[in-house]
Coordinates of C-alpha atoms in Angstrom, one line a residue:
X290 CA 0.1 -0.1 0.1
X291 CA 1.4 3.5 -0.8
X292 CA 0.9 6.5 0.7
X293 CA -2.5 7.4 3.3
X294 CA -5.0 6.1 3.3
X295 CA -7.4 5.2 6.1
X296 CA -10.2 3.7 4.6
X297 CA -7.9 1.1 2.4
X298 CA -6.2 0.2 5.2
X299 CA -9.0 -0.5 7.5
X300 CA -10.4 -2.6 5.0
X301 CA -7.4 -4.6 4.9
X302 CA -7.1 -5.1 8.4
X303 CA -11.1 -5.5 8.9
X304 CA -11.3 -8.0 6.0
X305 CA -12.0 -11.3 7.6
X306 CA -8.6 -14.3 7.2
X307 CA -6.8 -11.0 6.3
X308 CA -3.9 -12.4 7.0
X309 CA -3.7 -14.3 4.0
X310 CA -3.4 -11.1 1.8
X311 CA 0.5 -10.5 3.2
X312 CA 1.4 -13.9 4.5
X313 CA 5.4 -12.6 3.3
X314 CA 5.0 -9.4 4.7
X315 CA 3.7 -8.5 7.9
X316 CA 0.9 -6.2 8.9
X317 CA 3.0 -3.3 10.2
X318 CA 4.9 -3.2 7.0
X319 CA 1.9 -1.1 6.0
X320 CA 3.6 2.0 4.3
X321 CA 2.2 5.2 4.2
X322 CA 3.3 8.4 3.4
X323 CA 2.4 12.2 5.4
X324 CA 2.8 16.1 4.2
X325 CA 4.8 18.5 6.5
X326 CA 4.5 22.2 6.5
X327 CA 7.1 22.9 3.3
X328 CA 6.7 21.6 -0.4
X329 CA 10.0 21.1 -0.7
X330 CA 9.4 17.1 -1.1
X331 CA 7.3 17.5 -4.0
X332 CA 3.8 16.7 -1.4
X333 CA 0.8 18.4 -2.4
X334 CA -0.4 21.0 0.4
X335 CA -3.3 22.9 0.9
X336 CA -3.8 26.8 1.7
X337 CA -4.7 27.1 5.5
X338 CA -8.1 28.7 4.3
X339 CA -9.5 25.7 3.0
X340 CA -12.8 24.8 3.8
X341 CA -14.1 21.4 2.4
X342 CA -17.0 22.1 0.0
X343 CA -18.7 18.4 0.7
X344 CA -20.5 18.5 4.2
X345 CA -19.7 16.1 6.6
X346 CA -23.0 13.9 6.8
X347 CA -21.7 13.4 2.8
X348 CA -18.2 12.6 3.0
X349 CA -17.7 10.6 6.1
X350 CA -16.5 7.0 5.7
X351 CA -20.0 4.4 6.0
X352 CA -19.2 3.2 9.7
X353 CA -17.7 6.0 11.3
X354 CA -20.1 9.3 11.6
X355 CA -18.5 12.5 12.0
X356 CA -18.9 14.1 16.1
X357 CA -22.4 15.9 16.3
X358 CA -20.7 18.6 17.5
X359 CA -18.6 18.9 14.2
X360 CA -19.4 22.1 11.4
X361 CA -21.1 20.5 8.2
X362 CA -18.1 22.2 6.5
X363 CA -14.8 22.3 8.2
X364 CA -11.2 23.3 7.8
X365 CA -8.5 21.4 7.1
X366 CA -7.4 20.9 10.8
X367 CA -11.2 19.4 11.9
X368 CA -11.1 17.5 9.3
X369 CA -7.6 15.9 9.7
X370 CA -8.8 15.4 13.4
X371 CA -11.6 13.0 12.0
X372 CA -9.2 11.0 10.3
X373 CA -6.8 10.7 13.4
X374 CA -9.8 9.6 15.3
X375 CA -11.0 6.9 12.7
X376 CA -7.6 5.3 12.8
X377 CA -7.5 5.5 16.3
X378 CA -11.1 4.1 16.8
X379 CA -10.1 1.1 14.7
X380 CA -6.5 0.4 16.0
X381 CA -5.0 1.0 12.8
X382 CA -1.7 3.4 14.0
X383 CA -0.3 0.2 15.0
X384 CA 0.3 -1.2 11.5
X385 CA 1.3 2.0 10.1
X386 CA 5.2 2.5 9.2
X387 CA 5.7 6.4 9.1
X388 CA 8.1 8.4 7.5
X389 CA 8.3 5.7 4.6
X390 CA 8.9 6.8 0.8
X391 CA 8.1 3.8 -2.0
X392 CA 10.7 4.0 -3.9
X393 CA 9.7 1.0 -6.5
X394 CA 7.2 -1.3 -6.8
X395 CA 8.1 -4.2 -9.5
X396 CA 6.5 -7.6 -10.7
X397 CA 7.7 -10.6 -9.3
X398 CA 9.8 -13.4 -11.5
X399 CA 6.5 -15.6 -11.0
X400 CA 3.6 -13.3 -11.1
X401 CA 1.8 -14.8 -13.6
X402 CA 1.6 -17.6 -11.0
X403 CA 1.1 -15.7 -7.8
X404 CA 0.9 -11.7 -8.6
X405 CA 3.1 -10.9 -6.0
X406 CA 5.3 -7.7 -5.7
X407 CA 8.4 -6.5 -5.0
X408 CA 8.4 -2.9 -3.0
X409 CA 11.7 -1.1 -1.9
X410 CA 10.7 1.6 0.2
X411 CA 12.9 4.3 2.4
X412 CA 12.7 5.1 6.2
X413 CA 15.3 7.4 7.2
X414 CA 18.0 7.1 4.6
X415 CA 17.4 2.9 5.4
X416 CA 16.2 1.1 1.8
X417 CA 14.0 -1.9 2.5
X418 CA 12.9 -4.6 0.2
X419 CA 9.4 -6.7 0.9
X420 CA 7.5 -9.0 -1.1
X421 CA 3.6 -8.6 -0.9
X422 CA 0.9 -10.4 -2.3
X423 CA -1.3 -7.3 -3.0
X424 CA -0.9 -3.8 -3.8
X425 CA -3.1 -0.7 -3.1
X426 CA -2.2 2.9 -4.6
X427 CA -3.6 5.7 -2.7
X428 CA -1.3 8.4 -3.9
X429 CA -4.6 10.5 -5.5
X430 CA -4.1 13.0 -8.1
X431 CA -2.5 16.1 -6.6
X432 CA 0.3 15.2 -6.6
X433 CA 2.0 16.6 -9.3
X434 CA 1.1 20.5 -10.3
X435 CA -0.1 20.6 -14.3
X436 CA 2.1 24.1 -14.9
X437 CA 0.9 24.3 -18.7
X438 CA 4.1 27.6 -19.7
X439 CA 4.2 26.2 -23.5
X440 CA 0.6 27.3 -23.6
X441 CA 1.2 31.0 -22.6
X442 CA 3.3 33.1 -25.0
X443 CA 5.6 35.3 -23.8
X444 CA 5.6 33.8 -20.4
X445 CA 9.1 33.1 -20.5
X446 CA 9.9 37.0 -20.7
X447 CA 7.3 38.2 -17.5
X448 CA 9.2 39.8 -14.9
X449 CA 7.1 39.1 -12.1
X450 CA 6.2 35.9 -10.2
X451 CA 5.2 33.4 -11.3
X452 CA 3.8 29.5 -9.3
X453 CA 1.5 27.1 -9.1
X454 CA -1.4 26.9 -6.8
X455 CA 0.2 23.7 -5.2
X456 CA 3.1 26.6 -3.6
X457 CA 0.2 28.9 -2.6
X458 CA -0.4 29.1 1.4
X459 CA -1.8 32.1 2.7
X460 CA -2.0 35.5 1.3
X461 CA 0.8 37.4 3.2
X462 CA 2.7 38.9 0.6
X463 CA 0.4 39.9 -1.6
X464 CA -0.2 42.8 -0.2
X465 CA -0.8 45.8 -2.8
X466 CA 0.0 43.7 -5.5
X467 CA -2.1 43.0 -9.0
X468 CA -2.7 39.4 -9.2
X469 CA -3.4 37.2 -12.1
X470 CA -5.1 33.7 -11.6
X471 CA -5.5 31.3 -14.2
X472 CA -7.8 28.7 -14.1
X473 CA -11.3 28.6 -12.3
X474 CA -12.2 25.5 -10.7
X475 CA -12.4 25.4 -7.1
X476 CA -9.1 26.2 -6.3
X477 CA -9.1 29.3 -8.4
X478 CA -12.3 30.5 -6.8
X479 CA -10.7 29.8 -3.3
X480 CA -7.2 31.6 -3.8
X481 CA -8.7 35.2 -6.3
X482 CA -11.5 35.2 -3.5
X483 CA -8.7 35.3 -0.7
X484 CA -6.4 37.1 -2.2
X485 CA -9.1 39.6 -2.9
X486 CA -9.0 40.7 1.0
X487 CA -5.4 42.0 0.2
X488 CA -4.4 42.3 -3.5
X489 CA -5.0 45.6 -5.1
X490 CA -6.7 43.6 -7.6
X491 CA -7.3 40.4 -8.5
X492 CA -7.7 39.2 -11.9
X493 CA -9.5 35.6 -12.7
X494 CA -8.8 34.2 -15.8
X495 CA -11.4 31.3 -17.6
X496 CA -11.6 30.0 -21.0
X497 CA -14.9 28.1 -20.1
X498 CA -16.9 29.8 -17.3
X499 CA -18.3 27.5 -14.9
X500 CA -21.5 27.4 -12.6
X501 CA -20.8 28.6 -9.1
X502 CA -23.1 26.8 -6.1
X503 CA -23.4 27.7 -2.6
X504 CA -22.3 25.9 0.0
X505 CA -26.0 26.0 1.5
X506 CA -29.0 25.6 -0.4
X507 CA -32.9 26.6 -0.1
X508 CA -33.5 26.9 3.8
X509 CA -29.9 27.2 4.8
X510 CA -29.5 23.2 4.4
X511 CA -26.2 22.5 3.0
X512 CA -26.4 21.7 -0.5
X513 CA -24.8 18.5 -0.7
X514 CA -27.5 16.9 1.3
X515 CA -30.1 18.5 -0.9
X516 CA -29.4 17.4 -4.2
X517 CA -27.5 14.2 -4.0
X518 CA -30.7 12.0 -3.2
X519 CA -31.9 8.6 -5.0
X520 CA -34.9 10.2 -6.6
X521 CA -33.2 13.2 -7.8
X522 CA -31.0 10.7 -9.7
X523 CA -34.1 8.5 -10.8
X524 CA -35.8 11.5 -12.2
X525 CA -32.4 12.7 -14.0
X526 CA -32.4 9.0 -15.9
X527 CA -35.9 9.7 -17.0
X528 CA -36.1 13.3 -18.4
X529 CA -35.1 14.0 -21.7
X530 CA -31.1 15.6 -20.9
X531 CA -32.6 18.6 -22.6
X532 CA -35.4 19.5 -20.4
X533 CA -33.1 18.7 -17.4
X534 CA -30.3 20.7 -18.5
X535 CA -33.1 23.8 -18.8
X536 CA -34.3 22.8 -15.4
X537 CA -31.0 23.4 -14.3
X538 CA -29.7 26.3 -15.2
X539 CA -32.8 28.3 -15.1
X540 CA -32.1 26.7 -10.7
X541 CA -28.3 27.9 -11.0
X542 CA -29.1 31.7 -12.4
X543 CA -32.2 32.2 -9.9
X544 CA -29.3 33.4 -7.2
X545 CA -27.7 35.3 -10.0
X546 CA -27.8 35.5 -13.4
X547 CA -24.0 34.3 -14.7
X548 CA -23.9 35.6 -17.5
X549 CA -24.3 39.4 -16.4
X550 CA -21.1 38.0 -13.8
X551 CA -19.0 36.9 -17.2
X552 CA -19.4 33.1 -15.8
X553 CA -21.7 31.7 -17.9
X554 CA -20.6 28.5 -20.0
X555 CA -18.7 29.3 -23.4
X556 CA -20.6 27.9 -26.2
X557 CA -19.2 24.4 -27.2
X558 CA -17.6 24.2 -23.7
X559 CA -18.0 21.3 -21.0
X560 CA -20.3 22.5 -18.4
X561 CA -18.5 22.5 -15.2
X562 CA -19.5 23.4 -11.4
X563 CA -17.4 24.8 -8.6
X564 CA -18.4 25.6 -5.1
X565 CA -17.8 29.2 -3.6
X566 CA -20.1 31.4 -1.6
X567 CA -17.8 34.5 -1.8
X568 CA -16.7 34.8 -5.7
X569 CA -20.1 36.2 -6.7
X570 CA -20.2 39.0 -3.9
X571 CA -16.5 39.8 -5.0
X572 CA -17.2 40.2 -8.6
X573 CA -20.1 42.6 -7.4
X574 CA -17.6 44.5 -5.2
X575 CA -15.0 45.0 -7.9
X576 CA -12.0 42.9 -5.7
X577 CA -12.3 40.3 -8.1
X578 CA -12.7 40.9 -11.6
X579 CA -13.1 37.9 -14.1
X580 CA -11.3 37.9 -17.9
X581 CA -11.4 35.7 -20.8
X582 CA -8.3 33.0 -21.5
X583 CA -4.9 34.9 -21.8
X584 CA -3.4 35.2 -24.9
X585 CA 0.1 36.3 -24.0
X586 CA 2.5 37.9 -21.5
X587 CA 4.6 40.6 -22.2
X588 CA 6.8 42.0 -19.8
X589 CA 4.8 43.5 -17.1
X590 CA 1.4 42.7 -18.4
X591 CA -1.2 39.9 -19.8
X592 CA -2.9 40.3 -23.2
X593 CA -6.2 38.7 -23.5
X594 CA -8.4 36.7 -26.3
X595 CA -10.7 39.3 -26.2
X596 CA -8.0 42.4 -26.8
X597 CA -8.1 43.6 -23.3
X598 CA -4.9 44.2 -21.9
X599 CA -4.0 44.2 -17.8
X600 CA -0.8 46.3 -17.2
X601 CA 1.7 45.8 -14.1
X602 CA 0.6 42.1 -13.1
X603 CA 2.9 41.5 -10.2
X604 CA 2.1 37.9 -9.8
X605 CA 0.7 35.2 -11.9
X606 CA -0.8 32.0 -10.3
X607 CA -2.0 29.0 -12.0
X608 CA -4.8 27.2 -10.9
X609 CA -4.7 24.7 -13.3
X610 CA -4.8 21.0 -11.8
X611 CA -2.2 18.2 -11.6
X612 CA -1.1 15.4 -13.9
X613 CA -1.4 11.8 -13.0
X614 CA 2.3 10.4 -11.9
X615 CA 3.7 6.9 -10.5
X616 CA 7.1 7.2 -10.7
X617 CA 7.5 3.6 -8.7
X618 CA 5.9 1.3 -11.5
X619 CA 8.0 0.2 -14.2
X620 CA 6.7 0.7 -17.9
X621 CA 4.3 -0.4 -19.4
X622 CA 2.4 -0.3 -15.8
X623 CA 3.5 3.4 -15.9
X624 CA 1.8 4.8 -18.7
X625 CA -0.7 2.6 -18.8
X626 CA -2.5 3.5 -15.0
X627 CA -2.5 7.4 -16.2
X628 CA -5.1 6.3 -18.7
X629 CA -8.3 6.3 -16.7
X630 CA -9.8 4.1 -19.7
X631 CA -7.3 1.5 -18.9
X632 CA -8.6 1.1 -15.5
X633 CA -11.8 -1.4 -14.9
X634 CA -14.2 0.4 -13.1
X635 CA -11.4 3.3 -12.1
X636 CA -9.6 0.3 -10.3
X637 CA -8.0 -2.4 -11.9
X638 CA -5.5 -2.1 -14.2
X639 CA -6.4 -3.9 -17.3
X640 CA -3.2 -5.6 -18.7
X641 CA -3.0 -7.9 -15.4
X642 CA -3.3 -11.7 -15.2
X643 CA -3.4 -11.2 -11.6
X644 CA -5.9 -9.2 -10.0
X645 CA -3.5 -7.7 -7.4
X646 CA -2.6 -4.7 -7.7
X647 CA -5.7 -1.9 -7.4
X648 CA -5.7 2.2 -7.5
X649 CA -7.6 3.9 -5.1
X650 CA -9.1 7.2 -5.3
X651 CA -8.1 8.3 -8.8
X652 CA -11.8 9.2 -9.8
X653 CA -13.6 12.6 -10.2
X654 CA -17.0 12.4 -8.6
X655 CA -19.9 14.5 -8.3
X656 CA -20.2 14.3 -5.1
X657 CA -17.9 13.2 -2.0
X658 CA -14.4 10.9 -3.2
X659 CA -14.2 9.8 0.6
X660 CA -17.4 7.7 0.3
X661 CA -16.1 6.4 -3.3
X662 CA -12.0 5.8 -2.1
X663 CA -13.7 3.3 1.0
X664 CA -16.4 1.2 -1.7
X665 CA -13.0 0.9 -3.7
X666 CA -11.2 -0.3 -1.0
X667 CA -14.1 -2.6 0.0
X668 CA -14.5 -3.9 -3.0
X669 CA -10.4 -4.4 -3.8
X670 CA -9.8 -6.6 -0.5
X671 CA -12.7 -9.1 -1.5
X672 CA -10.9 -9.5 -5.3
X673 CA -7.7 -10.1 -3.4
X674 CA -9.1 -12.6 -1.5
X675 CA -10.8 -14.3 -4.6
X676 CA -14.7 -14.0 -2.8
X677 CA -15.1 -11.5 -6.1
X678 CA -14.3 -11.9 -9.7
X679 CA -13.4 -9.2 -12.8
X680 CA -13.5 -10.1 -16.3
X681 CA -10.2 -11.7 -17.2
X682 CA -6.8 -9.4 -18.6
X683 CA -7.4 -10.4 -22.2
X684 CA -11.0 -9.2 -22.1
X685 CA -10.5 -6.3 -20.7
X686 CA -7.4 -5.2 -22.6
X687 CA -9.5 -5.7 -26.1
X688 CA -12.6 -3.6 -24.8
X689 CA -9.9 -0.6 -23.3
X690 CA -8.0 -0.3 -26.8
X691 CA -11.6 -0.6 -28.6
X692 CA -13.0 2.4 -27.0
X693 CA -9.3 4.2 -27.3
X694 CA -9.8 4.1 -30.6
X695 CA -13.2 5.3 -30.9
X696 CA -12.0 8.3 -28.8
X697 CA -9.6 8.8 -31.5
X698 CA -11.8 8.9 -33.9
X699 CA -14.1 11.1 -32.5
X700 CA -16.6 8.0 -32.4
X701 CA -16.9 8.1 -28.5
X702 CA -16.6 10.3 -25.4
X703 CA -13.9 9.9 -23.2
X704 CA -15.5 8.8 -20.1
X705 CA -12.4 9.5 -18.0
X706 CA -12.4 13.1 -18.6
X707 CA -15.9 14.0 -16.9
X708 CA -16.9 13.7 -13.3
X709 CA -18.4 10.4 -13.0
X710 CA -22.3 10.3 -11.5
X711 CA -22.0 9.9 -7.5
X712 CA -24.7 7.6 -6.7
X713 CA -24.0 5.2 -10.4
X714 CA -21.0 5.0 -9.6
X715 CA -20.9 4.0 -5.8
X716 CA -23.9 1.5 -6.7
X717 CA -22.3 0.3 -9.3
X718 CA -19.1 -0.8 -6.9
X719 CA -21.7 -1.7 -4.0
X720 CA -23.6 -3.9 -6.2
X721 CA -20.2 -6.1 -7.1
X722 CA -19.9 -6.4 -3.2
X723 CA -23.4 -7.0 -2.6
X724 CA -24.0 -3.7 -0.3
X725 CA -26.3 -1.7 -2.6
X726 CA -29.3 -1.2 -1.0
X727 CA -32.8 -3.3 -1.8
X728 CA -34.7 -0.4 -1.6
X729 CA -38.0 -2.3 -2.8
X730 CA -37.5 -4.7 -0.1
X731 CA -36.6 -2.1 2.2
X732 CA -39.9 -0.4 1.3
X733 CA -42.3 -3.8 2.7
X734 CA -40.3 -4.9 5.9
X735 CA -38.7 -0.8 7.0
X736 CA -41.3 1.5 5.5
X737 CA -39.5 4.6 7.5
X738 CA -35.7 3.4 6.5
X739 CA -36.7 3.1 2.7
X740 CA -38.2 6.5 2.7
X741 CA -34.8 8.0 4.0
X742 CA -32.7 6.1 1.5
X743 CA -35.1 6.9 -1.4
X744 CA -36.1 10.2 -0.9
X745 CA -33.4 11.6 1.7
X746 CA -29.8 12.1 1.3
X747 CA -27.5 9.4 -0.2
X748 CA -25.0 9.0 3.1
X749 CA -22.4 6.5 3.1
X750 CA -24.3 4.5 5.8
X751 CA -26.8 3.3 2.7
X752 CA -23.7 0.9 2.0
X753 CA -23.8 -0.7 5.4
X754 CA -27.1 -1.3 5.7
X755 CA -26.6 -5.1 4.5
X756 CA -24.1 -7.4 2.9
X757 CA -20.6 -8.1 3.4
X758 CA -19.4 -5.4 6.4
X759 CA -23.1 -4.5 7.5
X760 CA -22.7 -2.0 10.2
X761 CA -25.5 -2.3 13.3
X762 CA -25.8 1.2 13.6
X763 CA -26.1 2.1 9.9
X764 CA -29.9 2.6 10.3
X765 CA -29.6 4.7 13.2
X766 CA -27.0 6.8 11.8
X767 CA -29.2 7.4 8.5
X768 CA -32.3 8.3 10.5
X769 CA -30.5 10.8 12.6
X770 CA -28.3 12.4 10.1
X771 CA -30.2 15.2 9.9
X772 CA -29.8 15.8 13.9
X773 CA -26.3 15.7 13.5
X774 CA -26.5 18.2 10.8
X775 CA -28.5 20.8 13.0
X776 CA -26.6 19.9 16.3
X777 CA -23.9 22.8 15.2
X778 CA -26.2 25.1 14.1
X779 CA -28.2 25.5 17.6
X780 CA -25.8 27.3 19.4
X781 CA -29.3 29.5 20.4
X782 CA -32.3 27.7 21.0
X783 CA -35.2 29.6 20.9
X784 CA -38.5 27.0 22.3
X785 CA -40.6 26.0 20.1
X786 CA -38.4 26.7 16.8
X787 CA -37.3 23.2 15.8
X788 CA -38.4 22.6 12.9
X789 CA -37.2 19.1 11.1
X790 CA -35.2 19.7 7.7
X791 CA -36.1 16.3 6.2
X792 CA -39.6 16.8 6.5
X793 CA -39.6 20.6 5.4
X794 CA -37.9 19.7 2.3
X795 CA -40.0 16.9 2.1
X796 CA -43.1 19.2 1.7
X797 CA -40.8 21.5 -0.7
X798 CA -39.6 18.8 -3.0
X799 CA -42.9 16.8 -3.8
X800 CA -45.8 19.5 -2.8
X801 CA -46.0 20.1 -6.6
X802 CA -45.7 16.1 -7.6
X803 CA -48.4 15.3 -4.2
X804 CA -51.2 18.3 -5.6
X805 CA -51.0 17.2 -9.5
X806 CA -51.1 13.1 -8.1
X807 CA -54.2 14.2 -6.2
X808 CA -55.5 16.3 -8.9
X809 CA -55.2 13.6 -11.3
X810 CA -56.9 11.0 -8.5
X811 CA -60.0 13.9 -7.8
X812 CA -60.3 14.5 -11.7
X813 CA -60.4 10.5 -12.4
X814 CA -62.9 10.4 -9.1
X815 CA -64.9 12.8 -10.6
X816 CA -65.1 11.1 -13.7
X817 CA -65.8 7.7 -12.6
X818 CA -68.4 9.2 -10.2
X819 CA -70.3 10.8 -12.9
X820 CA -70.2 7.4 -14.9
X821 CA -72.0 5.6 -12.2
X822 CA -75.0 7.6 -12.1
X823 CA -74.7 7.3 -15.9
X824 CA -74.4 3.1 -16.1
X825 CA -77.3 2.7 -13.3
X826 CA -79.8 5.1 -15.1
X827 CA -78.9 2.8 -18.0
X828 CA -79.5 -0.3 -16.4
X829 CA -82.7 1.0 -14.2
X830 CA -84.6 2.8 -17.4
X831 CA -85.8 -0.5 -19.2

C-alpha cells in the first residue's frame, strides 16, 4: 500500500482472514507517506483557509459518522482530526510505518502464478525490500502540479512572480499587488476570493466559465444533502437531457445571472460547477475581475483573447490542476495507469494477469471522493481474497483498446474526462460487493428507513445496511443524520423553534408532484362518480 488512506488500510485490517493477503510481509509493513509544512519534498499542500466543499454527513466513512458538534463544512485541522479519530477507533496506527517513501513496485518473476510484488521502501535513509501479495496505490491525483507554460506565449519574458496553486499557502506577501489567477476551478475561486482581501486587484482568467453553487441550499441546509438523492438521480435518468439541462440552468441562475457576472459557460464548452460562497460578491464589489483566457504575456502585462490588456501584473498564479504520475512503477504499467480508460471501473489495471493491484482514489465524482474511495477499498480487498471476480485481462484490454480507438476517431467521448455520477458509480461498486441497498425490499420491511434512503440524502451509511461489512448502526445513522447536521447550528436555541429539515424539504420538493397526483386522482374520481350514475341510469331505465 502506498501513501495514506485510512479506509483502504481499515478494509485490509478488518477483512476476514486478512492475514492471507500479505503472508510474506507482516501487516505492520503497510507504508504511508504524510505531508509536512514545507513543499520541498514535492508533496501536495493545502492553503490554510481551505474549507471542505462536501458536508460532513456526505463525506464521512460509512461506519464512522463525524461527531455531532463538528461543523457541516470544516477546515483542514478539523478534517485531519476526524481522520486521526478514525484510525484510532479502528486501531490502525500500529500497522502504519510512518515517514516511509515507496521507491519502486515491480512484479516478481513468478507474478503470472503468484501475483506478488517486490516493494522497495526507504525510511530515514534506510532501504528495505519486501514481498507483498497485494498493493493498493492511494496517492490520489493532486500530486504533480500541471504548469502549462508552453500554452502561454511570452510567459518566459514575464518579469513578475509565477507560481502554481500548490505553492500558495496564505495571502501574506500579496498586499497591494495586482494578481492574475489562471484557471477557474474550486481552487482558482478560493484563491481569488482570499487574495481579493489583501491584493490591490485580482483578475480571474477562465476559458470556459463555470456554474457557481453555494455550500448552503434553499432553507440554509447543506447543498450536497439536498441534491444528492436517489429520487433526483432517478428523475435525471428518466427526463430528456435537454429538459434536465434547462431545469438545472434555471435553478443555478436563480441566485444570480451568471452571464451578467461573466461566468456563463462558453458556447461549445463542457459545463462545470464550483463551490464558492463569496465569488459573486467579490465580482459585485469589484475586488475580483473576470477575464477571458490569456493570449500572451509581455514583461509586465497580460493580453487577453478579447483584446483587453491588464498592465502592471505582479503575480501570476496557475490553478491549472495536476497530472497523474507513478514513478514507482515500471513500464508499461507506469503509462497505462495514467489512462483511466485502462482502469476497470477506475480501480484495476486491465493488463495484469493477476488482480493484485488496485488504484484507489483516481476518480472525479459529482459527490464525496471519500465515500467513493472507501467502496473502492472494500471491493479491492474482496477481489484480493478471491471473494469477487472481474473479467480476464485479455477481455479488459481488448475492450479498453477498442474504446481508445473510438475516442481517437471522435466516435466516443472519453469517460475519464468528465466526473462520474456519484450515486451511479457507488451503486455500481456496491452491486459487485453485494451491499447496494435493496430499496423495494426496504419499503416492505422498513418503510421509514426506505423513505429516508430513497427520498433523503444518499449518505455513505446506506452502503452498510446489508451484505458484507454490514454495520448495525447504519439504520440509526441514517435516521439521525439531520440531527447531526443541525446540532452545530443550534448554538442559540429558542423554545418551539425546531422544525425537522427533512420534513420541510420533502414538503417543498414533493408538494407540487403530490398536488398534481391528487388533482389527477380527483379528476379520475369525478369521472368515475359521473360514470356510475350514468351506468345505473341505463340499467334502471328499462
